[in-house]
Amino acid sequence: MKILVIGSGGREHALVWKLKQSPSVTQIYCAPGNAGIGLDCTNVDIAATDFPKLIKFVQKEKIDLTVVGPEVPLVQGIVDEFQKVGLRIFGPTKKAAELEGSKKFAKEIMRKANVPTADFRVFTNSAEAISYIEEREEGDRFVIKADGLAAGKGVTVCDSNEEARDAIRRMLLHKEFGEAGQRIVIEDRLVGEEASLLAFVDGNTIVPLEAAQDHKAAHDGDTGPNTGGMGAYSPTPIVNDEIIDTVVEKILVPMVHEMNKEGRPFRGCLYAGLMLTNQGPKVLEFNVRLGDPETQAVLMRLKSDLAQIMYACAEGKLDQIEPLEWDPRPSLCVVMASAGYPGDYEKGLPIRGLDDAALVPDTKVFHAGTRRVGEQIVNDGGRVLGVTAIGDTISDAKLRAYQAVKCIRWDGAWCRKDISDKANRY
Ligand code: AMP
Ligand code: GLY
């Protein structure tokens, strides 16, 4: 089987690495890929949203399966374009991807499906949004979300009404997120622990993966600004089998049914971002793709043949696959970032020590924002590397991952030092 992976981040590197282990896979390409992906497969210099060029490449190379990593091409309808010309592709159609592309759509369909999630209201007018907040009870706390895609930055979790008013004005009046923020969702703020549960869904059958916990805040102890994710580990002790069963029964099954009812059958990876509250798990958001950096940690533990699973999913035949097999050992991914991230940062700085890091046992350095310049690998994004390790215990995995992190250097490189420490709290 020949596979094309679309995207250029750590998630895509992990996908390439895992797919390559499938005995049925003869060749893998990645468009556009990055420096590390280029060491594990062949990079193709086509942007993730250049659908005509991607289709031409897939037809010419007779690719059997295309796997889409990021949300942007999905929300723009890459799956529909591929399917129009009879090409097999892993991911949801444009209508199904709206679950991530519009928070309003996601919240409304959750309400219809009776899926537990925070109460919400939708606004386009800032004065109305502000009076809604002011009329609520003193002490109520809110989360303000831009409706459309904003690269993970369109959410403000507010500690006071003043912050909420400020976020409303920034989005609706000052157009901080452009079109994406011209409509906002105001949600009640939930309290609890967060976890991510990803599932392969083929429109009917749901195959949940092992749960993971992301670390969204930039600094240790979950402080600092929100990022794309500074690290993850799997499994997480807060999500036991009973909680997974509850999430499948109360969240995933009703969502899959409701999407079918609305004529938007979901096929691909459905990612439920959860808050585990006193009243049980509630949905913070749905994503329509694998998570980054959850994928790096989760795929390191998957023993089953990923290419066969994704192929079956794209064909609507997930009911025919064997139950997933997992390495019981925990895994963990530490993200190394550029100085300044999640704000502005300098690119093009040479990265040293990757060869030494590669010698640390049971560890794999997945590349996210890297680029090759001649013989050198340089940083090319905010999140640069996802140093991922597996160990007999979570502390073993942590020790290994940070041992590899220590080998790697570039000007200003930093990471959180406490990835997975939350596991000890439960
Ligand atoms: P989202 O992109 O919708 O998942 O939001 C990003 C982050 O904001 C989440 O990972 C949570 O940390 C936080 N968040 C979102 N919605 C809520 C909510 N209703 N209550 C508390 N925190 C939230
Ligand atoms: N880890 C968060 C995300 O993939 O959206």
mmCIF file of C-alpha atoms in Angstrom, residues 21-319:
data_model
loop_
_atom_site.group_PDB
_atom_site.id
_atom_site.type_symbol
_atom_site.label_atom_id
_atom_site.label_comp_id
_atom_site.label_asym_id
_atom_site.label_seq_id
_atom_site.Cartn_x
_atom_site.Cartn_y
_atom_site.Cartn_z
ATOM 1 C CA GLN A 21 5.804 0.043 10.666
ATOM 2 C CA SER A 22 2.814 -1.550 8.901
ATOM 3 C CA PRO A 23 3.924 -4.625 6.906
ATOM 4 C CA SER A 24 1.428 -3.761 4.158
ATOM 5 C CA VAL A 25 2.927 -0.307 3.535
ATOM 6 C CA THR A 26 5.454 -0.164 0.709
ATOM 7 C CA GLN A 27 5.959 3.578 0.437
ATOM 8 C CA ILE A 28 5.055 6.762 2.317
ATOM 9 C CA TYR A 29 5.081 10.372 1.186
ATOM 10 C CA CYS A 30 4.346 13.480 3.212
ATOM 11 C CA ALA A 31 3.170 16.839 1.822
ATOM 12 C CA PRO A 32 4.802 19.145 2.662
ATOM 13 C CA GLY A 33 6.500 17.442 5.673
ATOM 14 C CA ASN A 34 9.458 18.845 7.633
ATOM 15 C CA ALA A 35 13.146 18.040 8.165
ATOM 16 C CA GLY A 36 12.516 15.073 10.480
ATOM 17 C CA ILE A 37 9.674 13.654 8.416
ATOM 18 C CA GLY A 38 12.026 13.772 5.431
ATOM 19 C CA LEU A 39 14.320 11.310 7.230
ATOM 20 C CA ASP A 40 11.496 8.781 7.683
ATOM 21 C CA CYS A 41 9.755 9.113 4.305
ATOM 22 C CA THR A 42 9.785 11.169 1.097
ATOM 23 C CA ASN A 43 8.654 14.774 1.433
ATOM 24 C CA VAL A 44 6.632 16.250 -1.413
ATOM 25 C CA ASP A 45 6.721 20.015 -1.801
ATOM 26 C CA ILE A 46 2.980 20.655 -2.056
ATOM 27 C CA ALA A 47 1.027 22.761 0.444
ATOM 28 C CA ALA A 48 -1.644 21.007 2.550
ATOM 29 C CA THR A 49 -4.359 23.180 0.995
ATOM 30 C CA ASP A 50 -3.307 22.933 -2.662
ATOM 31 C CA PHE A 51 -5.957 20.328 -3.495
ATOM 32 C CA PRO A 52 -5.510 20.219 -7.310
ATOM 33 C CA LYS A 53 -1.762 19.576 -6.976
ATOM 34 C CA LEU A 54 -2.278 16.976 -4.230
ATOM 35 C CA ILE A 55 -4.848 15.130 -6.336
ATOM 36 C CA LYS A 56 -2.551 15.172 -9.351
ATOM 37 C CA PHE A 57 0.294 13.721 -7.265
ATOM 38 C CA VAL A 58 -1.924 11.002 -5.764
ATOM 39 C CA GLN A 59 -3.193 9.991 -9.196
ATOM 40 C CA LYS A 60 0.269 9.980 -10.752
ATOM 41 C CA GLU A 61 1.868 7.968 -7.924
ATOM 42 C CA LYS A 62 -1.156 5.681 -7.554
ATOM 43 C CA ILE A 63 -1.444 6.347 -3.829
ATOM 44 C CA ASP A 64 -3.845 3.918 -2.139
ATOM 45 C CA LEU A 65 -4.665 6.016 0.914
ATOM 46 C CA THR A 66 -4.279 9.700 1.800
ATOM 47 C CA VAL A 67 -4.277 10.580 5.513
ATOM 48 C CA VAL A 68 -5.053 14.199 6.437
ATOM 49 C CA GLY A 69 -3.383 15.498 9.623
ATOM 50 C CA PRO A 70 -4.481 19.122 10.218
ATOM 51 C CA GLU A 71 -7.950 20.667 10.435
ATOM 52 C CA VAL A 72 -7.567 23.457 7.873
ATOM 53 C CA PRO A 73 -7.656 21.287 4.715
ATOM 54 C CA LEU A 74 -10.491 19.225 6.232
ATOM 55 C CA VAL A 75 -12.596 22.294 6.981
ATOM 56 C CA GLN A 76 -11.838 23.542 3.444
ATOM 57 C CA GLY A 77 -13.199 20.316 1.958
ATOM 58 C CA ILE A 78 -10.185 18.244 0.884
ATOM 59 C CA VAL A 79 -12.087 14.997 1.487
ATOM 60 C CA ASP A 80 -14.942 16.051 -0.777
ATOM 61 C CA GLU A 81 -12.486 16.981 -3.561
ATOM 62 C CA PHE A 82 -10.685 13.635 -3.318
ATOM 63 C CA GLN A 83 -13.924 11.660 -3.194
ATOM 64 C CA LYS A 84 -15.271 13.487 -6.271
ATOM 65 C CA VAL A 85 -12.471 11.912 -8.310
ATOM 66 C CA GLY A 86 -12.744 8.517 -6.610
ATOM 67 C CA LEU A 87 -9.667 8.728 -4.341
ATOM 68 C CA ARG A 88 -9.531 7.032 -0.924
ATOM 69 C CA ILE A 89 -8.882 9.464 1.921
ATOM 70 C CA PHE A 90 -8.937 9.336 5.743
ATOM 71 C CA GLY A 91 -10.862 12.237 7.265
ATOM 72 C CA PRO A 92 -14.317 13.829 7.458
ATOM 73 C CA THR A 93 -16.079 15.712 4.651
ATOM 74 C CA LYS A 94 -16.440 19.492 4.781
ATOM 75 C CA LYS A 95 -19.946 19.211 6.228
ATOM 76 C CA ALA A 96 -18.759 16.875 8.989
ATOM 77 C CA ALA A 97 -15.607 18.939 9.658
ATOM 78 C CA GLU A 98 -17.831 21.863 10.632
ATOM 79 C CA LEU A 99 -17.791 20.239 14.052
ATOM 80 C CA GLU A 100 -14.365 21.836 14.444
ATOM 81 C CA GLY A 101 -14.793 24.681 11.932
ATOM 82 C CA SER A 102 -17.677 26.302 13.814
ATOM 83 C CA LYS A 103 -18.043 26.304 17.592
ATOM 84 C CA LYS A 104 -21.659 27.433 17.165
ATOM 85 C CA PHE A 105 -22.415 24.418 14.990
ATOM 86 C CA ALA A 106 -20.659 22.093 17.454
ATOM 87 C CA LYS A 107 -22.541 23.458 20.453
ATOM 88 C CA GLU A 108 -25.907 23.346 18.703
ATOM 89 C CA ILE A 109 -25.493 19.777 17.516
ATOM 90 C CA MET A 110 -24.343 18.739 21.013
ATOM 91 C CA ARG A 111 -27.499 20.302 22.405
ATOM 92 C CA LYS A 112 -29.646 18.399 19.877
ATOM 93 C CA ALA A 113 -27.847 15.133 20.683
ATOM 94 C CA ASN A 114 -28.192 15.788 24.408
ATOM 95 C CA VAL A 115 -24.426 15.516 24.865
ATOM 96 C CA PRO A 116 -23.153 16.964 28.177
ATOM 97 C CA THR A 117 -21.377 20.296 27.573
ATOM 98 C CA ALA A 118 -21.291 23.774 29.150
ATOM 99 C CA ASP A 119 -24.367 26.014 28.676
ATOM 100 C CA PHE A 120 -23.823 28.621 25.986
ATOM 101 C CA ARG A 121 -25.175 31.543 23.983
ATOM 102 C CA VAL A 122 -24.146 32.825 20.557
ATOM 103 C CA PHE A 123 -23.633 36.535 19.788
ATOM 104 C CA THR A 124 -22.596 38.766 16.893
ATOM 105 C CA ASN A 125 -23.331 42.051 18.670
ATOM 106 C CA SER A 126 -20.934 43.149 21.402
ATOM 107 C CA ALA A 127 -23.460 45.256 23.357
ATOM 108 C CA GLU A 128 -25.836 42.291 23.561
ATOM 109 C CA ALA A 129 -23.010 39.966 24.568
ATOM 110 C CA ILE A 130 -21.886 42.333 27.315
ATOM 111 C CA SER A 131 -25.375 42.811 28.728
ATOM 112 C CA TYR A 132 -25.840 39.015 28.784
ATOM 113 C CA ILE A 133 -22.780 38.738 31.005
ATOM 114 C CA GLU A 134 -23.832 41.610 33.228
ATOM 115 C CA GLU A 135 -27.293 40.190 33.760
ATOM 116 C CA ARG A 136 -25.931 36.865 34.953
ATOM 117 C CA GLU A 137 -25.364 36.226 38.649
ATOM 118 C CA GLU A 138 -22.404 37.758 40.400
ATOM 119 C CA GLY A 139 -19.578 35.242 40.487
ATOM 120 C CA ASP A 140 -20.578 33.365 37.302
ATOM 121 C CA ARG A 141 -17.527 32.788 35.137
ATOM 122 C CA PHE A 142 -17.372 32.651 31.354
ATOM 123 C CA VAL A 143 -15.311 31.433 28.444
ATOM 124 C CA ILE A 144 -15.377 33.522 25.272
ATOM 125 C CA LYS A 145 -14.744 31.674 22.002
ATOM 126 C CA ALA A 146 -14.352 32.851 18.433
ATOM 127 C CA ASP A 147 -16.740 30.774 16.303
ATOM 128 C CA GLY A 148 -14.291 29.907 13.520
ATOM 129 C CA LEU A 149 -10.776 28.446 13.302
ATOM 130 C CA ALA A 150 -8.154 30.585 15.049
ATOM 131 C CA ALA A 151 -5.188 28.183 15.289
ATOM 132 C CA GLY A 152 -6.082 27.300 18.883
ATOM 133 C CA LYS A 153 -5.899 30.947 20.012
ATOM 134 C CA GLY A 154 -9.548 31.972 19.792
ATOM 135 C CA VAL A 155 -10.522 30.977 23.335
ATOM 136 C CA THR A 156 -10.327 33.203 26.441
ATOM 137 C CA VAL A 157 -11.024 31.609 29.804
ATOM 138 C CA CYS A 158 -12.077 34.555 31.998
ATOM 139 C CA ASP A 159 -11.523 35.060 35.724
ATOM 140 C CA SER A 160 -13.688 38.186 35.884
ATOM 141 C CA ASN A 161 -16.423 40.000 33.980
ATOM 142 C CA GLU A 162 -13.876 42.625 33.073
ATOM 143 C CA GLU A 163 -11.774 40.048 31.245
ATOM 144 C CA ALA A 164 -14.893 38.707 29.543
ATOM 145 C CA ARG A 165 -15.931 42.175 28.370
ATOM 146 C CA ASP A 166 -12.424 42.770 27.082
ATOM 147 C CA ALA A 167 -12.403 39.468 25.146
ATOM 148 C CA ILE A 168 -15.824 40.249 23.633
ATOM 149 C CA ARG A 169 -14.624 43.648 22.467
ATOM 150 C CA ARG A 170 -11.373 42.267 21.064
ATOM 151 C CA MET A 171 -13.252 39.722 18.979
ATOM 152 C CA LEU A 172 -16.424 41.549 17.902
ATOM 153 C CA LEU A 173 -15.257 45.170 17.764
ATOM 154 C CA HIS A 174 -11.518 45.044 17.114
ATOM 155 C CA LYS A 175 -11.775 41.937 14.899
ATOM 156 C CA GLU A 176 -8.711 40.332 16.500
ATOM 157 C CA PHE A 177 -9.485 37.000 14.819
ATOM 158 C CA GLY A 178 -10.935 38.497 11.623
ATOM 159 C CA GLU A 179 -13.902 36.605 10.176
ATOM 160 C CA ALA A 180 -13.415 33.727 12.641
ATOM 161 C CA GLY A 181 -14.281 36.043 15.557
ATOM 162 C CA GLN A 182 -17.221 37.921 14.023
ATOM 163 C CA ARG A 183 -19.508 35.498 15.776
ATOM 164 C CA ILE A 184 -18.729 34.364 19.311
ATOM 165 C CA VAL A 185 -19.878 31.658 21.685
ATOM 166 C CA ILE A 186 -20.085 32.535 25.390
ATOM 167 C CA GLU A 187 -19.920 29.430 27.529
ATOM 168 C CA ASP A 188 -20.221 28.865 31.247
ATOM 169 C CA ARG A 189 -16.820 28.073 32.648
ATOM 170 C CA LEU A 190 -16.453 24.461 33.767
ATOM 171 C CA VAL A 191 -14.202 23.278 36.573
ATOM 172 C CA GLY A 192 -12.323 19.972 36.588
ATOM 173 C CA GLU A 193 -9.463 18.056 34.979
ATOM 174 C CA GLU A 194 -9.033 18.002 31.224
ATOM 175 C CA ALA A 195 -8.400 14.927 29.100
ATOM 176 C CA SER A 196 -8.507 14.006 25.426
ATOM 177 C CA LEU A 197 -10.240 10.940 24.049
ATOM 178 C CA LEU A 198 -9.717 10.221 20.366
ATOM 179 C CA ALA A 199 -11.736 7.676 18.422
ATOM 180 C CA PHE A 200 -11.703 6.289 14.895
ATOM 181 C CA VAL A 201 -15.205 6.571 13.475
ATOM 182 C CA ASP A 202 -16.403 5.297 10.078
ATOM 183 C CA GLY A 203 -19.927 6.686 10.187
ATOM 184 C CA ASN A 204 -21.225 3.743 12.234
ATOM 185 C CA THR A 205 -18.517 1.952 14.171
ATOM 186 C CA ILE A 206 -16.602 3.772 16.926
ATOM 187 C CA VAL A 207 -13.150 2.565 17.977
ATOM 188 C CA PRO A 208 -11.807 4.625 20.907
ATOM 189 C CA LEU A 209 -8.059 5.004 21.407
ATOM 190 C CA GLU A 210 -6.397 5.119 24.806
ATOM 191 C CA ALA A 211 -6.911 8.449 26.562
ATOM 192 C CA ALA A 212 -4.232 11.125 26.854
ATOM 193 C CA GLN A 213 -3.725 14.367 28.727
ATOM 194 C CA ASP A 214 -2.391 17.447 26.976
ATOM 195 C CA HIS A 215 -0.607 20.396 28.691
ATOM 196 C CA LYS A 216 -1.988 23.505 27.014
ATOM 197 C CA ALA A 217 -0.503 26.219 29.224
ATOM 198 C CA ALA A 218 3.007 27.420 28.329
ATOM 199 C CA HIS A 219 4.655 27.085 31.736
ATOM 200 C CA ASP A 220 5.071 24.624 34.587
ATOM 201 C CA GLY A 221 2.128 24.177 36.923
ATOM 202 C CA ASP A 222 -0.280 25.054 34.080
ATOM 203 C CA THR A 223 0.585 28.742 34.216
ATOM 204 C CA GLY A 224 1.181 31.230 31.402
ATOM 205 C CA PRO A 225 -0.577 31.700 28.084
ATOM 206 C CA ASN A 226 -2.395 28.986 26.143
ATOM 207 C CA THR A 227 -0.369 27.163 23.468
ATOM 208 C CA GLY A 228 -1.011 24.464 20.880
ATOM 209 C CA GLY A 229 0.114 21.944 23.543
ATOM 210 C CA MET A 230 3.444 21.673 25.381
ATOM 211 C CA GLY A 231 3.361 17.942 26.043
ATOM 212 C CA ALA A 232 1.140 14.928 26.582
ATOM 213 C CA TYR A 233 1.131 11.532 28.207
ATOM 214 C CA SER A 234 -0.903 8.351 27.878
ATOM 215 C CA PRO A 235 -2.693 6.623 29.511
ATOM 216 C CA THR A 236 -3.935 9.079 32.091
ATOM 217 C CA PRO A 237 -5.113 7.706 35.429
ATOM 218 C CA ILE A 238 -8.093 10.090 35.527
ATOM 219 C CA VAL A 239 -9.646 8.382 32.525
ATOM 220 C CA ASN A 240 -10.306 4.825 33.634
ATOM 221 C CA ASP A 241 -12.250 2.226 31.612
ATOM 222 C CA GLU A 242 -15.491 3.254 33.241
ATOM 223 C CA ILE A 243 -15.043 6.854 32.120
ATOM 224 C CA ILE A 244 -14.145 5.729 28.600
ATOM 225 C CA ASP A 245 -17.386 3.684 28.522
ATOM 226 C CA THR A 246 -19.363 6.710 29.733
ATOM 227 C CA VAL A 247 -17.774 8.947 27.081
ATOM 228 C CA VAL A 248 -18.571 6.434 24.345
ATOM 229 C CA GLU A 249 -22.149 5.922 25.507
ATOM 230 C CA LYS A 250 -23.097 9.495 26.455
ATOM 231 C CA ILE A 251 -20.981 11.479 24.018
ATOM 232 C CA LEU A 252 -19.587 9.607 21.013
ATOM 233 C CA VAL A 253 -22.578 7.385 20.163
ATOM 234 C CA PRO A 254 -25.156 10.211 20.307
ATOM 235 C CA MET A 255 -22.851 12.506 18.296
ATOM 236 C CA VAL A 256 -22.283 9.929 15.555
ATOM 237 C CA HIS A 257 -26.062 9.311 15.350
ATOM 238 C CA GLU A 258 -26.908 12.990 15.273
ATOM 239 C CA MET A 259 -24.324 13.673 12.542
ATOM 240 C CA ASN A 260 -25.894 10.879 10.459
ATOM 241 C CA LYS A 261 -29.361 12.284 11.062
ATOM 242 C CA GLU A 262 -28.209 15.705 9.842
ATOM 243 C CA GLY A 263 -26.778 14.195 6.650
ATOM 244 C CA ARG A 264 -23.195 14.782 7.782
ATOM 245 C CA PRO A 265 -21.872 11.264 8.455
ATOM 246 C CA PHE A 266 -18.572 11.465 10.348
ATOM 247 C CA ARG A 267 -15.653 9.446 9.057
ATOM 248 C CA GLY A 268 -12.116 9.910 10.399
ATOM 249 C CA CYS A 269 -10.775 10.688 13.856
ATOM 250 C CA LEU A 270 -13.206 12.299 16.265
ATOM 251 C CA TYR A 271 -11.373 13.991 19.124
ATOM 252 C CA ALA A 272 -13.343 14.825 22.245
ATOM 253 C CA GLY A 273 -11.698 17.461 24.450
ATOM 254 C CA LEU A 274 -13.229 16.702 27.855
ATOM 255 C CA MET A 275 -13.591 18.338 31.220
ATOM 256 C CA LEU A 276 -14.063 15.731 33.935
ATOM 257 C CA THR A 277 -16.473 17.534 36.244
ATOM 258 C CA ASN A 278 -18.309 16.521 39.427
ATOM 259 C CA GLN A 279 -21.286 15.754 37.213
ATOM 260 C CA GLY A 280 -19.253 13.520 34.894
ATOM 261 C CA PRO A 281 -17.375 14.165 31.650
ATOM 262 C CA LYS A 282 -18.467 17.187 29.615
ATOM 263 C CA VAL A 283 -17.289 18.191 26.137
ATOM 264 C CA LEU A 284 -15.114 21.312 25.855
ATOM 265 C CA GLU A 285 -14.649 20.932 22.125
ATOM 266 C CA PHE A 286 -14.630 18.479 19.274
ATOM 267 C CA ASN A 287 -11.782 18.281 16.827
ATOM 268 C CA VAL A 288 -12.100 16.385 13.573
ATOM 269 C CA ARG A 289 -8.540 15.033 13.439
ATOM 270 C CA LEU A 290 -5.913 13.518 15.655
ATOM 271 C CA GLY A 291 -4.563 15.759 18.433
ATOM 272 C CA ASP A 292 -1.117 17.294 18.554
ATOM 273 C CA PRO A 293 0.829 16.356 20.782
ATOM 274 C CA GLU A 294 -1.545 13.585 21.981
ATOM 275 C CA THR A 295 -0.883 11.586 18.794
ATOM 276 C CA GLN A 296 2.861 11.396 19.473
ATOM 277 C CA ALA A 297 2.247 9.825 22.906
ATOM 278 C CA VAL A 298 -0.692 7.612 21.909
ATOM 279 C CA LEU A 299 0.810 6.166 18.714
ATOM 280 C CA MET A 300 3.968 5.184 20.563
ATOM 281 C CA ARG A 301 1.779 2.753 22.535
ATOM 282 C CA LEU A 302 -0.301 1.405 19.648
ATOM 283 C CA LYS A 303 0.737 -2.106 18.631
ATOM 284 C CA SER A 304 -1.932 -2.673 15.970
ATOM 285 C CA ASP A 305 -1.383 -1.978 12.273
ATOM 286 C CA LEU A 306 -2.348 1.701 11.876
ATOM 287 C CA ALA A 307 -2.437 1.570 8.061
ATOM 288 C CA GLN A 308 -5.010 -1.241 8.132
ATOM 289 C CA ILE A 309 -7.130 0.655 10.673
ATOM 290 C CA MET A 310 -7.086 3.905 8.702
ATOM 291 C CA TYR A 311 -7.773 2.066 5.443
ATOM 292 C CA ALA A 312 -10.736 0.254 7.021
ATOM 293 C CA CYS A 313 -12.003 3.544 8.448
ATOM 294 C CA ALA A 314 -11.839 5.263 5.056
ATOM 295 C CA GLU A 315 -13.707 2.293 3.533
ATOM 296 C CA GLY A 316 -16.444 2.284 6.209
ATOM 297 C CA LYS A 317 -15.294 -1.147 7.413
ATOM 298 C CA LEU A 318 -14.090 -0.485 10.946
ATOM 299 C CA ASP A 319 -16.369 -3.307 12.162
#
